[in-house]
Coordinates of C-alpha atoms in Angstrom, one line a residue:
M1 CA 28.0 85.0 116.9
S2 CA 27.8 84.7 120.7
A3 CA 26.6 81.5 122.4
D4 CA 23.5 83.5 123.6
A5 CA 22.6 84.9 120.1
P6 CA 19.7 83.2 118.3
A7 CA 20.7 81.1 115.4
I8 CA 20.4 82.6 111.9
R9 CA 18.0 80.5 110.0
A10 CA 17.9 81.1 106.3
D11 CA 15.9 80.1 103.2
L12 CA 18.5 81.5 100.8
V13 CA 22.2 82.2 101.4
L14 CA 24.4 84.0 98.8
L15 CA 28.2 83.8 99.1
G16 CA 30.3 86.2 97.1
G17 CA 33.6 88.0 97.0
R18 CA 32.1 91.2 98.6
V19 CA 28.8 92.8 99.6
R20 CA 28.2 96.4 98.8
T21 CA 25.7 97.2 101.5
G22 CA 24.9 100.7 100.6
L23 CA 25.6 101.7 104.2
E24 CA 29.4 102.2 104.2
P25 CA 30.7 105.7 104.8
D26 CA 33.2 105.0 102.0
A27 CA 31.8 102.1 99.9
A28 CA 35.0 102.0 97.8
T29 CA 37.0 100.7 100.8
G30 CA 34.3 99.5 103.2
A31 CA 33.1 96.3 101.6
T32 CA 34.1 93.6 104.1
A33 CA 31.0 91.4 104.1
Q34 CA 30.8 88.4 101.7
A35 CA 27.6 86.7 102.6
V36 CA 23.9 87.4 102.8
A37 CA 21.2 85.3 104.5
V38 CA 17.5 85.7 103.5
S39 CA 14.5 84.3 105.3
G40 CA 11.1 84.8 103.7
R41 CA 11.2 88.2 101.9
R42 CA 13.7 89.9 104.1
I43 CA 17.4 89.9 104.8
V44 CA 18.3 88.4 108.2
A45 CA 22.0 88.5 108.3
V46 CA 25.1 90.0 106.5
G47 CA 28.5 88.8 107.3
S48 CA 31.8 87.1 106.3
R49 CA 32.0 83.7 104.8
A50 CA 33.4 82.5 108.2
E51 CA 30.3 83.9 109.9
A52 CA 28.0 82.3 107.3
A53 CA 29.4 78.9 108.2
G54 CA 27.6 79.3 111.5
W55 CA 24.2 80.0 110.0
D56 CA 21.5 77.4 110.0
T57 CA 21.3 76.5 106.3
A58 CA 19.7 73.1 106.6
D59 CA 16.7 74.2 104.7
A60 CA 18.3 76.9 102.6
E61 CA 19.3 77.2 99.0
L62 CA 23.1 78.0 99.3
L63 CA 24.6 79.7 96.2
D64 CA 28.3 80.2 96.1
L65 CA 28.9 82.9 93.5
G66 CA 32.7 83.0 93.7
D67 CA 34.3 86.4 93.7
A68 CA 31.1 88.2 92.5
T69 CA 29.7 91.4 94.1
I70 CA 26.4 91.4 95.9
T71 CA 24.5 94.7 96.0
A72 CA 20.9 95.8 96.6
G73 CA 18.9 95.4 93.4
F74 CA 18.9 98.4 91.0
V75 CA 15.7 100.5 90.8
D76 CA 14.8 102.4 87.7
G77 CA 13.3 105.6 89.1
H78 CA 11.5 106.7 85.9
V79 CA 10.4 104.2 83.2
H80 CA 7.4 103.2 81.2
P81 CA 7.8 99.4 80.9
L82 CA 4.2 98.3 80.0
S83 CA 3.4 100.9 77.4
G84 CA 6.9 100.6 76.0
A85 CA 6.6 96.8 75.7
E86 CA 3.5 97.2 73.6
S87 CA 4.4 100.2 71.5
R88 CA 7.9 99.1 70.6
H89 CA 6.8 95.6 69.7
R90 CA 7.4 95.1 66.0
A91 CA 7.8 98.8 65.5
L92 CA 10.2 100.9 63.3
L93 CA 13.1 102.2 65.5
L94 CA 14.8 105.4 64.2
H95 CA 17.2 106.3 66.9
D96 CA 20.3 105.8 64.7
C97 CA 19.1 107.7 61.6
T98 CA 21.4 110.5 60.6
S99 CA 19.3 112.3 57.9
V100 CA 15.7 112.9 56.9
E101 CA 16.3 111.0 53.7
E102 CA 17.4 107.9 55.7
V103 CA 14.2 108.1 57.8
A104 CA 12.1 108.2 54.6
R105 CA 14.0 105.2 53.2
R106 CA 13.4 103.2 56.5
I107 CA 9.7 104.1 56.4
A108 CA 9.3 103.0 52.8
A109 CA 11.2 99.7 53.4
F110 CA 9.1 99.0 56.5
A111 CA 5.9 99.7 54.7
A112 CA 6.7 97.6 51.6
D113 CA 5.1 94.4 52.9
R114 CA 2.2 96.1 54.7
G115 CA -1.3 96.6 53.4
P116 CA -2.7 99.9 52.2
D117 CA -4.6 100.6 55.4
E118 CA -2.1 99.2 57.9
W119 CA -0.6 101.7 60.3
I120 CA 3.1 102.6 60.2
R121 CA 4.7 103.7 63.5
G122 CA 8.2 104.9 64.0
F123 CA 10.0 105.8 67.3
G124 CA 13.1 107.7 68.4
L125 CA 13.2 110.3 65.6
S126 CA 15.9 112.8 66.4
F127 CA 15.0 116.5 66.6
D128 CA 18.6 117.2 65.4
L129 CA 17.6 116.2 61.9
F130 CA 15.5 119.4 61.8
V131 CA 17.8 122.0 63.3
G132 CA 17.4 125.1 61.1
G133 CA 14.5 123.5 59.2
E134 CA 10.8 122.7 59.6
L135 CA 9.2 119.7 61.3
T136 CA 6.6 118.6 58.8
N137 CA 5.4 115.4 57.2
A138 CA 6.3 116.5 53.7
P139 CA 9.6 114.6 53.6
F140 CA 7.9 111.3 54.6
A141 CA 4.4 111.5 52.9
E142 CA 5.5 109.5 49.8
A143 CA 7.2 106.9 52.0
F144 CA 4.0 106.3 54.0
G145 CA 2.3 105.6 50.7
G146 CA -1.1 106.9 51.7
R147 CA -1.1 104.8 54.9
P148 CA -2.0 106.0 58.4
G149 CA 1.0 106.4 60.7
Y150 CA 3.1 108.6 62.8
L151 CA 6.7 109.1 63.9
L152 CA 7.3 109.8 67.6
L153 CA 10.1 112.3 68.2
F154 CA 12.9 111.2 70.5
D155 CA 11.6 112.6 73.7
G156 CA 8.0 111.4 73.3
H157 CA 6.5 114.8 73.4
A158 CA 5.6 115.3 69.8
I159 CA 4.8 113.3 66.7
I160 CA 4.8 113.8 62.9
A161 CA 1.6 112.3 61.6
S162 CA 1.1 111.1 58.0
P163 CA -1.5 112.9 55.9
R164 CA -3.8 109.9 56.1
A165 CA -3.5 109.8 59.9
L166 CA -4.5 113.5 60.0
E167 CA -7.5 112.7 57.9
L168 CA -8.6 109.9 60.0
A169 CA -8.3 112.0 63.2
G170 CA -10.3 114.8 61.6
I171 CA -7.4 117.3 62.0
D172 CA -7.9 120.0 59.4
G173 CA -6.6 123.1 61.2
P174 CA -5.2 124.5 64.5
R175 CA -7.0 124.0 67.8
D176 CA -6.7 125.7 71.1
F177 CA -6.1 123.2 73.8
G178 CA -5.8 125.8 76.6
N179 CA -2.2 124.9 77.3
N180 CA 1.1 124.3 75.5
A181 CA -0.1 121.5 73.2
S182 CA -0.6 122.5 69.6
I183 CA -1.4 121.4 66.1
E184 CA 1.2 123.1 63.9
V185 CA 0.0 124.6 60.6
D186 CA 1.6 126.3 57.6
A187 CA 1.0 129.9 56.4
E188 CA -2.3 128.9 54.9
G189 CA -3.5 127.2 58.1
R190 CA -3.1 123.7 56.8
P191 CA -1.8 121.1 59.4
T192 CA 1.9 120.2 58.8
G193 CA 1.6 116.9 60.6
Y194 CA 3.6 118.1 63.6
L195 CA 1.6 117.6 66.7
V196 CA 3.1 118.9 70.0
E197 CA 2.3 117.4 73.5
S198 CA -0.2 114.8 74.5
D199 CA -3.5 116.6 73.9
A200 CA -2.6 116.9 70.3
E201 CA -0.7 113.6 69.9
L202 CA -3.5 111.5 71.3
L203 CA -5.8 112.6 68.6
V204 CA -3.8 110.4 66.3
T205 CA -2.0 107.8 68.5
E206 CA -5.3 106.6 70.1
L207 CA -6.5 105.6 66.7
Y208 CA -3.9 102.9 66.5
P209 CA -5.4 99.5 67.2
R210 CA -4.2 97.9 70.5
M211 CA -2.2 94.8 70.6
P212 CA -4.3 91.7 71.5
F213 CA -4.4 91.2 75.2
D214 CA -2.6 87.8 75.3
E215 CA 0.2 89.2 73.1
R216 CA 0.5 92.2 75.3
V217 CA 0.8 90.0 78.4
A218 CA 3.6 88.0 76.7
A219 CA 5.4 91.1 75.6
V220 CA 5.3 92.7 79.0
R221 CA 6.4 89.6 80.8
A222 CA 9.4 89.2 78.4
K223 CA 10.4 92.9 78.8
L224 CA 10.3 92.8 82.6
A225 CA 12.5 89.7 82.4
E226 CA 15.0 91.7 80.3
F227 CA 15.0 94.4 83.0
A228 CA 15.8 91.8 85.7
A229 CA 18.6 90.4 83.6
T230 CA 20.4 93.8 83.8
G231 CA 20.3 94.0 87.6
Y232 CA 16.9 95.7 88.2
T233 CA 14.6 94.4 90.9
S234 CA 12.1 97.3 90.9
L235 CA 10.7 99.8 88.4
H236 CA 8.8 103.1 89.0
Q237 CA 6.3 103.3 86.1
L238 CA 5.3 106.9 85.7
N239 CA 2.1 106.3 83.7
L240 CA -1.0 104.1 83.7
E241 CA -2.6 103.1 80.4
P242 CA -5.9 101.3 80.0
G243 CA -5.6 97.7 80.6
D244 CA -2.2 97.9 82.4
L245 CA -3.5 96.6 85.7
D246 CA -5.2 93.7 83.9
V247 CA -1.9 92.8 82.3
L248 CA -0.1 92.8 85.7
R249 CA -2.9 90.6 87.2
A250 CA -2.7 88.2 84.3
I251 CA 1.1 87.7 84.7
E252 CA 0.6 87.0 88.4
E253 CA -2.1 84.4 87.6
T254 CA 0.6 82.1 86.2
G255 CA 3.8 83.1 88.0
E256 CA 5.7 86.1 89.4
L257 CA 6.6 89.4 87.9
P258 CA 10.4 89.3 87.2
V259 CA 10.7 92.7 88.9
R260 CA 8.5 94.9 91.2
V261 CA 6.4 97.5 89.4
R262 CA 5.3 100.7 91.2
V263 CA 2.6 102.4 89.1
S264 CA 1.9 106.2 89.4
P265 CA -1.0 107.2 87.1
I266 CA -0.9 110.6 85.4
W267 CA -3.2 113.5 86.3
R268 CA -3.4 115.5 83.1
A269 CA -4.2 119.2 83.1
T270 CA -7.3 118.7 81.1
D271 CA -8.7 115.9 83.2
P272 CA -12.0 116.7 85.1
W273 CA -11.0 117.9 88.6
A274 CA -13.3 116.2 91.1
D275 CA -13.6 112.8 89.3
T276 CA -9.9 112.6 88.8
L277 CA -9.0 113.4 92.4
R278 CA -11.5 110.9 93.6
N279 CA -10.4 108.1 91.2
L280 CA -6.7 108.6 91.8
V281 CA -7.1 108.5 95.6
A282 CA -9.2 105.4 95.3
L283 CA -6.6 103.7 93.2
Q284 CA -3.9 104.1 95.8
G285 CA -2.8 100.7 97.2
V286 CA -4.4 98.6 94.5
G287 CA -1.9 95.9 93.7
G288 CA -0.7 92.3 93.6
R289 CA 2.2 90.4 95.0
R290 CA 4.9 92.5 93.2
W291 CA 3.0 95.5 91.8
R292 CA 1.2 98.4 93.4
V293 CA -0.5 101.6 92.4
E294 CA 1.2 104.3 94.5
G295 CA 1.6 108.0 93.9
V296 CA 0.4 110.3 91.1
K297 CA 2.4 111.8 88.3
F298 CA 1.9 115.4 87.0
M299 CA 3.1 116.8 83.7
L300 CA 3.8 120.5 84.5
D301 CA 5.6 121.2 81.3
G302 CA 6.8 119.5 78.1
S303 CA 10.3 119.3 76.5
I304 CA 13.0 121.7 75.5
D305 CA 13.4 120.2 72.1
N306 CA 9.9 121.0 71.0
G307 CA 9.6 124.3 72.7
S308 CA 7.1 123.2 75.4
A309 CA 9.4 123.2 78.5
W310 CA 8.6 126.0 80.9
L311 CA 11.5 128.4 81.1
F312 CA 12.3 131.7 82.8
E313 CA 13.1 133.2 79.5
A314 CA 11.9 132.3 76.0
D315 CA 14.0 129.8 74.0
T316 CA 15.7 130.9 70.8
G317 CA 12.5 130.0 68.9
G318 CA 10.3 132.2 71.0
G319 CA 8.8 129.2 72.9
G320 CA 9.0 128.0 76.5
L321 CA 6.9 130.6 78.3
Q322 CA 3.8 128.5 79.0
P323 CA 3.3 125.5 81.3
Y324 CA 1.1 122.5 80.5
W325 CA -1.2 123.4 83.4
V326 CA -2.9 126.7 82.5
P327 CA -3.5 128.5 84.8
S328 CA -0.6 127.1 86.7
E329 CA -2.3 127.7 90.0
T330 CA -4.5 124.6 89.2
F331 CA -1.4 122.5 89.4
T332 CA -0.7 123.7 92.9
R333 CA -4.3 123.1 93.9
A334 CA -4.1 119.5 92.6
L335 CA -0.8 118.8 94.3
H336 CA -2.1 120.1 97.6
A337 CA -5.3 118.1 97.3
L338 CA -3.3 114.9 96.9
A339 CA -0.9 115.8 99.6
E340 CA -3.7 116.3 102.0
S341 CA -5.0 112.9 101.1
G342 CA -1.6 111.4 101.9
V343 CA -0.7 110.7 98.2
P344 CA 2.9 111.1 97.2
T345 CA 3.6 112.8 93.8
A346 CA 6.2 112.9 91.0
T347 CA 6.1 115.9 88.7
H348 CA 7.6 116.1 85.3
A349 CA 9.4 119.5 85.2
I350 CA 12.2 119.9 82.6
G351 CA 12.5 123.7 82.3
D352 CA 14.0 125.9 85.0
R353 CA 10.8 127.8 85.7
A354 CA 8.8 124.6 86.0
V355 CA 11.3 123.2 88.5
E356 CA 11.0 126.3 90.6
F357 CA 7.3 126.3 90.4
V358 CA 7.1 122.7 91.8
L359 CA 9.5 123.6 94.6
D360 CA 7.3 126.5 95.5
A361 CA 4.2 124.3 95.4
V362 CA 5.7 121.8 97.7
A363 CA 6.9 124.5 100.1
S364 CA 3.3 125.8 100.3
I365 CA 1.7 122.5 101.2
P366 CA -0.5 123.0 104.3
A367 CA 1.2 122.1 107.5
H368 CA -1.6 119.7 108.5
A369 CA -1.1 117.5 105.4
P370 CA 0.4 114.0 106.0
R371 CA 4.2 113.9 105.3
V372 CA 4.7 112.1 102.1
T373 CA 7.4 112.6 99.5
H374 CA 7.0 114.8 96.4
R375 CA 9.6 114.2 93.7
I376 CA 10.6 116.2 90.6
E377 CA 11.3 114.3 87.4
H378 CA 13.9 115.2 84.7
L379 CA 14.9 118.8 85.7
E380 CA 17.1 119.2 82.7
T381 CA 18.2 122.7 83.4
I382 CA 18.2 124.5 86.7
P383 CA 20.1 127.6 88.0
D384 CA 22.5 127.5 91.0
R385 CA 20.0 129.2 93.3
L386 CA 17.6 126.2 93.1
L387 CA 20.1 123.6 94.1
P388 CA 19.9 123.9 97.9
R389 CA 16.1 124.0 97.9
F390 CA 15.8 120.2 97.2
A391 CA 17.5 119.3 100.5
E392 CA 15.7 122.1 102.4
L393 CA 12.3 120.9 101.2
G394 CA 13.0 117.2 101.1
V395 CA 12.2 117.0 97.4
P396 CA 14.1 114.1 95.6
A397 CA 15.6 114.9 92.2
S398 CA 14.8 112.0 89.8
V399 CA 17.2 112.5 86.9
Q400 CA 18.1 110.5 83.7
P401 CA 21.7 111.4 82.9
I402 CA 21.7 109.2 79.9
H403 CA 19.4 111.9 78.2
A404 CA 22.3 114.3 78.2
F405 CA 23.9 112.3 75.4
A406 CA 21.5 113.9 73.0
Q407 CA 23.8 116.9 73.1
R408 CA 26.4 117.1 70.4
P409 CA 30.0 118.3 70.9
D410 CA 29.5 121.0 68.2
G411 CA 26.3 122.3 70.0
L412 CA 24.2 121.7 66.9
D413 CA 21.7 119.6 68.6
M414 CA 18.1 120.9 69.1
W415 CA 18.3 121.0 72.9
T416 CA 21.4 123.3 72.9
T417 CA 20.2 125.3 69.9
L418 CA 16.9 126.2 71.6
L419 CA 18.5 127.1 75.0
G420 CA 21.2 129.1 73.3
R421 CA 24.7 127.8 72.5
G422 CA 27.1 129.0 75.1
S423 CA 24.3 130.1 77.4
E424 CA 24.4 129.6 81.2
R425 CA 21.2 127.5 81.1
A426 CA 22.6 125.3 78.4
G427 CA 25.6 124.7 80.6
H428 CA 23.3 123.8 83.5
G429 CA 22.0 120.5 82.1
W430 CA 21.5 117.3 84.1
R431 CA 23.3 118.6 87.2
V432 CA 23.5 115.2 88.9
A433 CA 26.8 115.9 90.8
D434 CA 25.8 119.4 91.8
L435 CA 22.4 118.1 93.2
D436 CA 24.2 115.4 95.1
A437 CA 26.8 117.8 96.5
A438 CA 24.0 120.1 97.6
G439 CA 22.4 117.4 99.7
A440 CA 19.5 116.5 97.4
L441 CA 18.3 112.9 97.3
V442 CA 19.3 111.9 93.7
V443 CA 17.4 109.1 92.0
L444 CA 18.5 107.7 88.7
G445 CA 16.5 106.2 85.9
S446 CA 16.4 105.4 82.2
D447 CA 13.0 106.8 81.0
W448 CA 12.8 103.7 78.7
P449 CA 11.5 103.5 75.9
V450 CA 12.8 107.0 75.3
E451 CA 16.3 105.8 76.1
E452 CA 18.0 102.4 76.7
F453 CA 17.2 100.8 80.0
D454 CA 20.1 98.4 80.8
G455 CA 20.9 99.0 84.4
R456 CA 24.6 98.5 83.9
R457 CA 24.7 101.1 81.2
V458 CA 22.7 103.6 83.2
F459 CA 25.2 103.1 86.0
A460 CA 28.2 103.6 83.7
A461 CA 26.6 106.7 82.1
A462 CA 26.3 108.4 85.5
V463 CA 29.9 107.7 86.3
T464 CA 31.4 108.5 82.8
R465 CA 28.9 111.0 81.4
R466 CA 29.2 109.3 78.1
R467 CA 27.2 106.7 76.2
H468 CA 28.7 103.2 76.4
G469 CA 30.7 102.5 73.3
S470 CA 30.4 106.0 71.9
A471 CA 33.5 107.8 70.5
R472 CA 32.1 111.2 71.5
P473 CA 33.7 113.0 74.5
P474 CA 31.9 113.0 77.9
V475 CA 29.0 115.5 78.3
D476 CA 29.7 117.9 81.2
P477 CA 32.1 115.4 82.9
H478 CA 32.1 117.6 86.0
Q479 CA 28.6 116.3 86.6
A480 CA 29.8 112.7 86.9
L481 CA 28.9 110.8 90.1
P482 CA 31.5 108.7 91.8
P483 CA 30.6 105.0 91.5
A484 CA 29.8 104.6 95.2
R485 CA 27.3 107.5 95.0
T486 CA 25.9 106.2 91.8
L487 CA 25.2 102.8 93.5
V488 CA 23.3 104.6 96.3
A489 CA 21.3 106.7 93.7
M490 CA 20.2 103.5 92.0
T491 CA 19.3 101.6 95.1
R492 CA 18.8 103.2 98.5
N493 CA 17.8 106.7 97.3
A494 CA 15.1 105.3 95.1
W495 CA 13.5 103.5 98.0
T496 CA 13.9 106.6 100.3
S497 CA 12.2 108.7 97.6
I498 CA 9.0 106.6 98.0
D499 CA 9.1 106.8 101.8
R500 CA 10.8 103.4 102.3
P501 CA 14.2 104.5 103.8
G502 CA 14.9 101.1 105.3
D503 CA 15.0 99.3 102.0
G504 CA 17.4 99.4 99.0
V505 CA 20.3 98.4 101.2
V506 CA 21.9 95.0 102.1
A507 CA 21.2 94.9 105.8
P508 CA 19.2 92.8 108.3
G509 CA 15.5 93.8 108.1
A510 CA 15.7 95.2 104.6
I511 CA 13.6 93.8 101.8
A512 CA 15.6 91.0 100.1
D513 CA 15.9 92.6 96.6
L514 CA 19.4 91.8 95.5
A515 CA 21.7 91.8 92.4
V516 CA 24.9 89.8 91.9
F517 CA 27.4 91.1 89.4
R518 CA 30.5 89.4 88.0
D519 CA 32.4 92.7 88.5
D520 CA 32.3 95.2 91.3
P521 CA 30.4 98.3 90.3
V522 CA 32.4 100.5 92.7
T523 CA 35.9 99.5 91.6
A524 CA 35.6 98.1 88.1
D525 CA 36.2 100.2 85.0
P526 CA 32.8 101.7 84.2
E527 CA 33.1 100.5 80.6
R528 CA 33.8 97.0 81.8
F529 CA 30.9 97.1 84.2
A530 CA 28.5 98.2 81.5
E531 CA 29.0 94.7 80.0
T532 CA 29.5 92.7 83.2
E533 CA 27.5 89.5 83.7
V534 CA 24.5 89.7 86.0
L535 CA 24.7 86.4 87.7
L536 CA 21.6 86.7 89.8
T537 CA 18.7 88.9 90.7
V538 CA 16.6 88.2 93.8
V539 CA 13.2 89.8 94.4
G540 CA 11.6 89.5 97.8
G541 CA 13.9 86.6 98.6
R542 CA 13.2 84.6 95.5
V543 CA 15.5 84.2 92.5
S544 CA 14.1 86.1 89.5
H545 CA 17.0 85.8 87.1
R546 CA 20.0 83.4 86.8
A547 CA 22.8 83.9 84.3
G548 CA 22.9 81.3 81.5
G549 CA 19.2 80.8 81.6
G550 CA 19.2 78.6 84.7
P551 CA 15.9 78.1 86.5
A552 CA 14.4 81.0 88.4
V553 CA 11.5 80.7 90.7
P554 CA 8.4 80.9 88.5

C-alpha cells in the first residue's frame, strides 16, 4: 500500500492459506492472496498476509484460519428449503429402497405406532422399482392399513395415494385438467392411486394437516443452519408456499437467517391470469434483511420418469408430447408480461422440446422490455443445436448434475427406459460441460429435498459425475466440469444469473458472503473435498457458521 493510499479499515479479517477469488484466468494456479478484509457487508480488500499486516484492524475480529482456503460462499441455484424442512420432518424416507416389497415393509413399520386416521407420508420412492410394471397403490394398500397417506415419487412430480386418501379427496375417476396432469385409472375406470403432476397431486397432498407454525419456524431455522454448515451462503428457493414469508419474518424477529433466501413464486398454468400477474408483480422486492421475493418460476413441463416432460418425439411409453401450459402460447404470453414488468423468470424445462420453447419465448421478448435475466431450470436432455443459443440469448442454464445419478449402468432405470436405451437423447443428459464450453452461464444446484443438498457433495458430483461414496461408475464422465469452473458455477455464475455480476467473487466491493474450507476445492481430491471441514461461513460480513459449534453472530 502506498503512503498516499487510504488505510484499509476492517470489521472482520480472515487469514488463510489461499483465497480463490473467482476472478483468476486459471484458478488452479492463480491463487496468491491469503487475506480478506470486510467492512460492514462488503469486502474492502484482498491481499497477502504481509499486506494484511498493514490494514487497520484495531476494531476488527481477526480470524487466522491456518492453511484453509477462502472462497465466495456457495449458492444453491435451485432448492426448496422451506417446504422441504416441513415435509421431510418426521417423514418416511424411501430413497434407499430396492424393491416394492421393502417399501411396503417400511410403510407398515412406520404406521405401526400411528393412529387409524393418522396420515402416512413417504418421500423419495424410485421409479426404477416399477420399470416394466404398473405404478399403483395395490402393493402398499395393506401396509397403509386403511390410513390416509401418499408416497411422493423421487422427482416430486407424481404420488401414489392410499385408497383412504383417494376417498378423502373425492377421487373416484379420471379428470381432465387441461394439461399433462392426470389421475391414472385401470381398465374399469377406477383410480389406481397414481396421480401425475401438481394439479392431480394437490387434491391429496393439500389434505395433509400443516405443521404448527412454531414447529415450522424451528425446522426451517435448523435446516438453513445445515445449509450454512456445508458452505452455502445463499439459496434460490423456486417456490412459495402459504406461510413461507411469515416463517422468514419470524426467524428474523429473533436473529438472522443462517443463509440468504431468494424466493421466486410459481405461476401455474391453471392460475387466473390477471390476478396472478398483478399479485406476482406486487410481491417483487418484498423481503427482510436476508430474504427477498425476486423473480417468478414457471413449470413448462413435468418429468421424464412419469412421462410428462415435453419432448420432440414421444417417449417409449407414448408420453411426452404435451406441455403443462396448454395451449403453450399462454406460457409465452405470461413470460412476456413479466419481462415487460421487469420481472426475471426461471422456467422448469426438462424435455428437449420444452427447452427449445423457452429459448424461443425469450428470443421473442419485445425489444422495449427491461433487460432482466430469464433462466432455464433442469434441462435434462437437449440436442447439440440448442447449445449455442444459451450464450446467444443470455439465458443461464441452471442444472443439477447430481440428478444424473438416478441412471443405472445397465440402463434399466426409468429415465433411460422412457427416452430409449442407446438413443441420442438419452446420451444427451445433464450436459454441464457442453453448455459451459458453448459459453452458457452454468449455475449448479441440488433441488433438495429431491436430492441431497450438501454443497461439498454437489461440488464433487459436478467434478466426478458420480455420487460420493458410490461404487457405481461415473455417469457420462465427459460432462464433468473442472474444479475451477465448478467453483465459478456455484458462486459467481449464480449471482450473475440474477443480475448481480459484481457479487459471488472475493474482490473489493463484492458482498461479503464467504466460505472457508479446510481443503482447497480446486486442488483437493474431489472425494476428499466432499468431506472436508467447513471452518466458517460469512453472510453479509457476519459469521453465520463456525466449525465445532463455536459462536456465530445470532
